Amino acid sequence: METLNIALLQIAPCGTLAGNLEKGIASCRAAKERGADIALFPEMWSNGYHIYDRPADQWMAEAIPADSQFVNAFGVLARELDMAIGVTFLEQYEGGPRNSMVLFDRFGQRRIACAKVHTCDFDVERNLTPGEDFYAAALDTRWGEVRVGAMICYDREFPESARILMLKGAELILVPNACPMEINRLSQLRARAYENMLAIATCNYPDAVPDCNGGSSVFDGVAYLPEQDGSRDMCLLQADGAEGIYLAELDLEQLRRYRENEVHGNAYRRPRKYGLLLDEAVEPPFVRSDRRM
């Protein structure tokens, strides 16, 4: 069985960049020891998503370049461990910092470099520069190439995010996260996996971190099996609130057979009927004064 082992690093930050680097490296090593093929951090690991309840100029000063020693250290580690690593950070960026992620493959090469597209403009994330696109890339694994995409936290609340990644060929979407993962947000992730026939792996902070509650999860996107009556539970993993490294085994062979035969994804879409989705007008009751394009 072609099983891709996904490690969700549901860990609490240390309060400093150096501390987060050290703990992040140790957590990746522990994930590899347990057989992980991919390790994923929660959102903005470089500063622990510590952007609330303090002046913006303080946390904005903690932004680091995408080619910083912190980020590059995980590329070196990925090559050493023969394991892909999705590391997250507050990125130093012209025009204002970004909420970013770099996915290194097991050879230490950057396969995805992206920023959060749907910033939470109704709150402090208004200070961030939004990302411009969603990216998917072929990730070399021990089972051959796996097509992987990424979206960050609030991106998951817009079905278009996962839809675009599906259209770009993603079989697995990685989702760094930092918020309470309650029943409705988990339902969003389940829906994104179901309607696109792909796996979604989400890594959150543990409940020791303010406004977070763990609940890291993996949905494999396979709703039906020919040998089973009715639908099946797509949830491979849902962590509790405790700090820890949580592993899920994704059956790639099963997912690929399912995608070749079932009815969702891009099988029966009618894109010519969806023109209204490109209309940028916003009508009541959805008008918000802090919305930006």
Coordinates of C-alpha atoms in Angstrom, one line a residue:
M1 CA 0.0 0.0 0.0
E2 CA 1.3 3.4 -1.0
T3 CA 1.0 5.2 2.3
L4 CA 2.1 8.8 2.7
N5 CA 2.8 9.6 6.4
I6 CA 1.9 13.2 7.3
A7 CA 3.1 14.7 10.6
L8 CA 1.2 17.6 12.0
L9 CA 3.4 19.5 14.5
Q10 CA 0.8 20.7 16.9
I11 CA 3.3 22.4 19.2
A12 CA 3.4 25.6 21.2
P13 CA 5.9 28.4 20.4
C14 CA 8.7 29.4 22.7
G15 CA 8.5 33.2 22.6
T16 CA 11.7 33.8 20.6
L17 CA 12.8 33.2 17.0
A18 CA 15.8 31.2 18.2
G19 CA 13.6 29.1 20.6
N20 CA 11.1 28.4 17.8
L21 CA 14.0 27.4 15.5
E22 CA 15.4 25.0 18.0
K23 CA 12.0 23.5 18.9
G24 CA 11.0 23.3 15.3
I25 CA 14.1 21.3 14.4
A26 CA 13.6 19.0 17.3
S27 CA 10.0 18.4 16.4
C28 CA 10.9 17.6 12.8
R29 CA 13.5 15.1 13.9
A30 CA 10.9 13.4 16.2
A31 CA 8.4 13.3 13.3
K32 CA 11.0 11.6 11.1
E33 CA 11.8 9.0 13.8
R34 CA 8.1 8.1 13.6
G35 CA 8.2 7.6 9.9
A36 CA 6.9 10.9 8.6
D37 CA 7.2 11.8 4.9
I38 CA 6.0 15.4 5.4
A39 CA 6.0 17.6 8.5
L40 CA 3.8 20.6 8.7
F41 CA 3.9 23.5 11.2
P42 CA 1.0 25.7 12.4
E43 CA 0.6 29.2 11.0
M44 CA 3.4 31.7 11.3
W45 CA 5.6 29.5 13.4
S46 CA 8.6 32.0 13.4
N47 CA 6.8 34.2 15.9
G48 CA 4.0 31.9 17.1
Y49 CA 1.4 34.0 15.4
H50 CA 1.9 36.5 18.2
I51 CA 0.3 39.5 16.5
Y52 CA -2.6 40.2 18.7
D53 CA -2.8 42.3 21.9
R54 CA 0.4 44.3 21.2
P55 CA 1.3 47.2 18.9
A56 CA 1.6 46.4 15.2
D57 CA 5.1 47.9 14.9
Q58 CA 6.4 45.4 17.5
W59 CA 5.3 42.3 15.7
M60 CA 5.9 43.7 12.3
A61 CA 9.6 44.2 13.3
E62 CA 9.8 40.4 13.8
A63 CA 9.3 39.7 10.1
I64 CA 12.2 37.7 8.5
P65 CA 13.2 37.3 4.9
A66 CA 12.1 34.3 2.9
D67 CA 15.8 33.3 2.5
S68 CA 16.7 34.0 6.2
Q69 CA 18.8 31.6 8.3
F70 CA 15.6 30.5 10.0
V71 CA 13.8 29.4 6.9
N72 CA 16.9 28.0 5.2
A73 CA 17.6 25.9 8.3
F74 CA 14.6 23.8 7.5
G75 CA 15.7 23.3 3.9
V76 CA 19.0 21.9 5.2
L77 CA 17.1 19.8 7.7
A78 CA 14.7 18.4 5.1
R79 CA 17.7 17.2 3.0
E80 CA 19.3 15.7 6.1
L81 CA 16.1 13.9 7.2
D82 CA 15.0 12.9 3.7
M83 CA 11.6 14.4 4.6
A84 CA 9.5 17.3 3.2
I85 CA 8.9 20.2 5.6
G86 CA 6.3 22.9 5.4
V87 CA 7.6 25.8 7.5
T88 CA 5.7 29.0 8.2
F89 CA 6.8 32.4 9.1
L90 CA 6.1 36.2 9.2
E91 CA 7.8 37.2 6.0
Q92 CA 9.7 40.5 5.5
Y93 CA 8.2 41.9 2.3
E94 CA 8.2 45.1 0.4
G95 CA 5.0 47.0 1.3
G96 CA 4.4 45.2 4.5
P97 CA 5.0 41.7 6.0
R98 CA 3.3 38.6 4.7
N99 CA 1.9 35.4 6.4
S100 CA 4.0 32.9 4.5
M101 CA 4.9 29.2 4.1
V102 CA 7.7 27.5 2.3
L103 CA 7.5 23.8 1.4
F104 CA 10.9 22.1 1.1
D105 CA 11.0 18.7 -0.5
R106 CA 13.1 15.8 0.9
F107 CA 16.1 17.1 -1.1
G108 CA 15.9 20.5 0.6
Q109 CA 14.6 22.3 -2.6
R110 CA 11.8 24.8 -2.4
R111 CA 8.7 23.4 -4.1
I112 CA 6.2 26.0 -2.9
A113 CA 6.6 29.5 -1.5
C114 CA 3.3 31.2 -0.8
A115 CA 1.5 33.8 1.3
K116 CA -1.9 33.9 2.8
V117 CA -4.3 35.2 0.2
H118 CA -7.4 35.9 2.3
T119 CA -5.9 38.0 5.1
C120 CA -8.3 38.6 8.0
D121 CA -8.8 42.3 7.2
F122 CA -11.5 42.7 9.8
D123 CA -8.7 42.6 12.4
V124 CA -5.0 43.0 12.9
E125 CA -4.1 41.1 9.7
R126 CA -5.1 44.2 7.9
N127 CA -1.4 45.1 8.4
L128 CA -0.3 42.2 6.2
T129 CA 0.3 42.1 2.5
P130 CA -2.0 39.4 1.0
G131 CA -0.6 36.7 -1.3
E132 CA -1.5 36.8 -5.0
D133 CA -2.1 33.2 -5.9
F134 CA -2.4 29.5 -4.8
Y135 CA 0.3 27.1 -5.7
A136 CA 0.6 23.4 -6.3
A137 CA 3.8 21.5 -7.1
A138 CA 5.0 17.9 -7.6
L139 CA 6.6 16.6 -4.5
D140 CA 9.0 13.7 -4.8
T141 CA 8.4 11.1 -2.2
R142 CA 9.3 7.4 -1.6
W143 CA 6.1 6.6 -3.6
G144 CA 7.0 8.8 -6.5
E145 CA 5.5 12.2 -7.2
V146 CA 2.6 13.5 -5.1
R147 CA 0.9 16.8 -6.2
V148 CA 0.7 19.0 -3.2
G149 CA -0.9 22.5 -2.7
A150 CA -1.1 24.9 0.1
M151 CA -3.5 27.4 1.6
I152 CA -3.2 29.2 5.0
C153 CA -5.9 29.4 7.7
Y154 CA -8.6 31.8 6.6
D155 CA -8.0 30.7 3.0
R156 CA -9.9 27.5 3.8
E157 CA -13.1 29.4 4.4
F158 CA -13.4 30.2 0.7
P159 CA -14.2 27.2 -1.5
E160 CA -12.4 28.9 -4.4
S161 CA -9.0 28.4 -2.7
A162 CA -9.2 24.6 -2.6
R163 CA -11.0 24.5 -6.0
I164 CA -8.1 26.3 -7.7
L165 CA -5.6 24.0 -6.1
M166 CA -7.7 21.0 -7.3
L167 CA -7.7 22.5 -10.8
K168 CA -3.9 22.8 -10.6
G169 CA -3.7 19.1 -9.9
A170 CA -3.4 19.0 -6.1
E171 CA -4.0 15.6 -4.5
L172 CA -3.1 16.9 -1.0
I173 CA -3.5 20.4 0.4
L174 CA -1.5 21.5 3.4
V175 CA -3.2 24.1 5.7
P176 CA -1.2 25.8 8.5
N177 CA -3.7 27.2 11.0
A178 CA -4.0 29.4 14.1
C179 CA -7.5 29.6 15.4
P180 CA -10.2 27.6 17.3
M181 CA -10.9 24.5 15.2
E182 CA -14.6 24.0 16.1
I183 CA -17.3 21.9 14.4
N184 CA -18.0 24.4 11.7
R185 CA -14.4 25.0 10.6
L186 CA -13.8 21.3 10.7
S187 CA -16.9 20.9 8.5
Q188 CA -15.4 23.4 6.0
L189 CA -12.3 21.2 5.7
R190 CA -14.4 18.1 5.3
A191 CA -16.4 19.8 2.6
R192 CA -13.3 21.0 0.7
A193 CA -11.9 17.5 0.7
Y194 CA -15.2 15.9 -0.3
E195 CA -16.1 18.3 -3.2
N196 CA -12.6 18.3 -4.7
M197 CA -11.7 14.6 -4.1
L198 CA -8.4 15.4 -2.4
A199 CA -6.8 15.1 1.0
I200 CA -6.5 18.1 3.3
A201 CA -4.1 18.2 6.3
T202 CA -4.4 21.0 8.8
C203 CA -2.0 21.8 11.6
N204 CA -3.1 24.1 14.4
Y205 CA -1.6 25.3 17.7
P206 CA -2.4 23.4 20.9
D207 CA -4.8 24.7 23.5
A208 CA -2.0 26.1 25.5
V209 CA -1.8 28.9 22.9
P210 CA -4.4 31.7 23.3
D211 CA -7.4 31.4 20.9
C212 CA -6.3 28.0 19.7
N213 CA -7.5 24.5 20.7
G214 CA -5.5 21.9 18.7
G215 CA -7.9 19.9 16.6
S216 CA -5.3 19.4 13.8
S217 CA -6.9 17.1 11.3
V218 CA -6.5 15.1 8.1
F219 CA -9.4 14.3 5.7
D220 CA -8.5 11.9 2.9
G221 CA -11.3 13.0 0.5
V222 CA -12.5 9.4 -0.2
A223 CA -16.3 9.4 0.6
Y224 CA -17.2 6.1 -1.0
L225 CA -15.7 2.7 -1.4
P226 CA -17.1 0.0 -3.7
E227 CA -16.9 -2.6 -1.0
Q228 CA -18.9 -0.5 1.5
D229 CA -22.5 0.5 1.6
G230 CA -23.2 4.2 1.9
S231 CA -20.5 6.8 2.6
R232 CA -17.5 6.5 4.9
D233 CA -15.9 8.9 7.4
M234 CA -13.1 10.7 5.5
C235 CA -11.4 11.8 8.8
L236 CA -8.1 10.0 9.2
L237 CA -7.1 12.1 12.2
Q238 CA -8.5 14.7 14.5
A239 CA -6.2 15.6 17.4
D240 CA -7.3 16.8 20.8
G241 CA -6.1 20.0 22.3
A242 CA -2.8 18.6 23.7
E243 CA 0.6 19.6 22.4
G244 CA 2.2 16.8 20.3
I245 CA 3.1 15.4 17.0
Y246 CA 0.2 13.7 15.3
L247 CA 0.7 11.3 12.3
A248 CA -1.8 10.2 9.7
E249 CA -1.4 7.6 7.0
L250 CA -2.8 8.7 3.6
D251 CA -3.5 5.8 1.3
L252 CA -2.4 7.3 -2.1
E253 CA -3.4 4.3 -4.1
Q254 CA -7.0 4.4 -2.7
L255 CA -7.2 8.2 -3.3
R256 CA -6.1 7.9 -6.9
R257 CA -8.5 5.1 -7.8
Y258 CA -11.3 7.2 -6.2
R259 CA -10.3 10.3 -8.2
E260 CA -10.4 8.3 -11.5
N261 CA -13.9 7.1 -11.0
E262 CA -16.1 9.3 -8.7
V263 CA -18.2 12.3 -9.7
H264 CA -16.8 15.3 -7.9
G265 CA -13.7 17.4 -8.6
N266 CA -13.6 18.6 -12.2
A267 CA -15.6 15.7 -13.7
Y268 CA -18.9 17.4 -14.2
R269 CA -18.3 21.1 -13.6
R270 CA -19.8 23.7 -16.0
P271 CA -17.4 26.7 -15.7
R272 CA -19.2 28.8 -18.4
K273 CA -22.1 29.1 -16.0
Y274 CA -20.0 30.5 -13.2
G275 CA -19.3 34.0 -14.6
L276 CA -20.8 35.8 -11.7
L277 CA -18.0 34.5 -9.5
L278 CA -15.7 36.9 -11.2
D279 CA -17.9 39.9 -10.4
E280 CA -16.1 42.1 -7.8
A281 CA -19.2 44.0 -6.8
V282 CA -20.4 43.5 -3.2
E283 CA -24.0 44.2 -2.2
P284 CA -25.7 44.4 1.1
P285 CA -25.7 42.6 3.6
F286 CA -22.0 41.9 2.8
V287 CA -20.7 45.4 2.5
R288 CA -17.8 46.1 4.9
S289 CA -15.9 49.3 5.2
D290 CA -12.5 47.5 5.8
R291 CA -12.7 45.3 2.7
R292 CA -9.9 45.5 0.2
M293 CA -9.5 44.1 -3.3

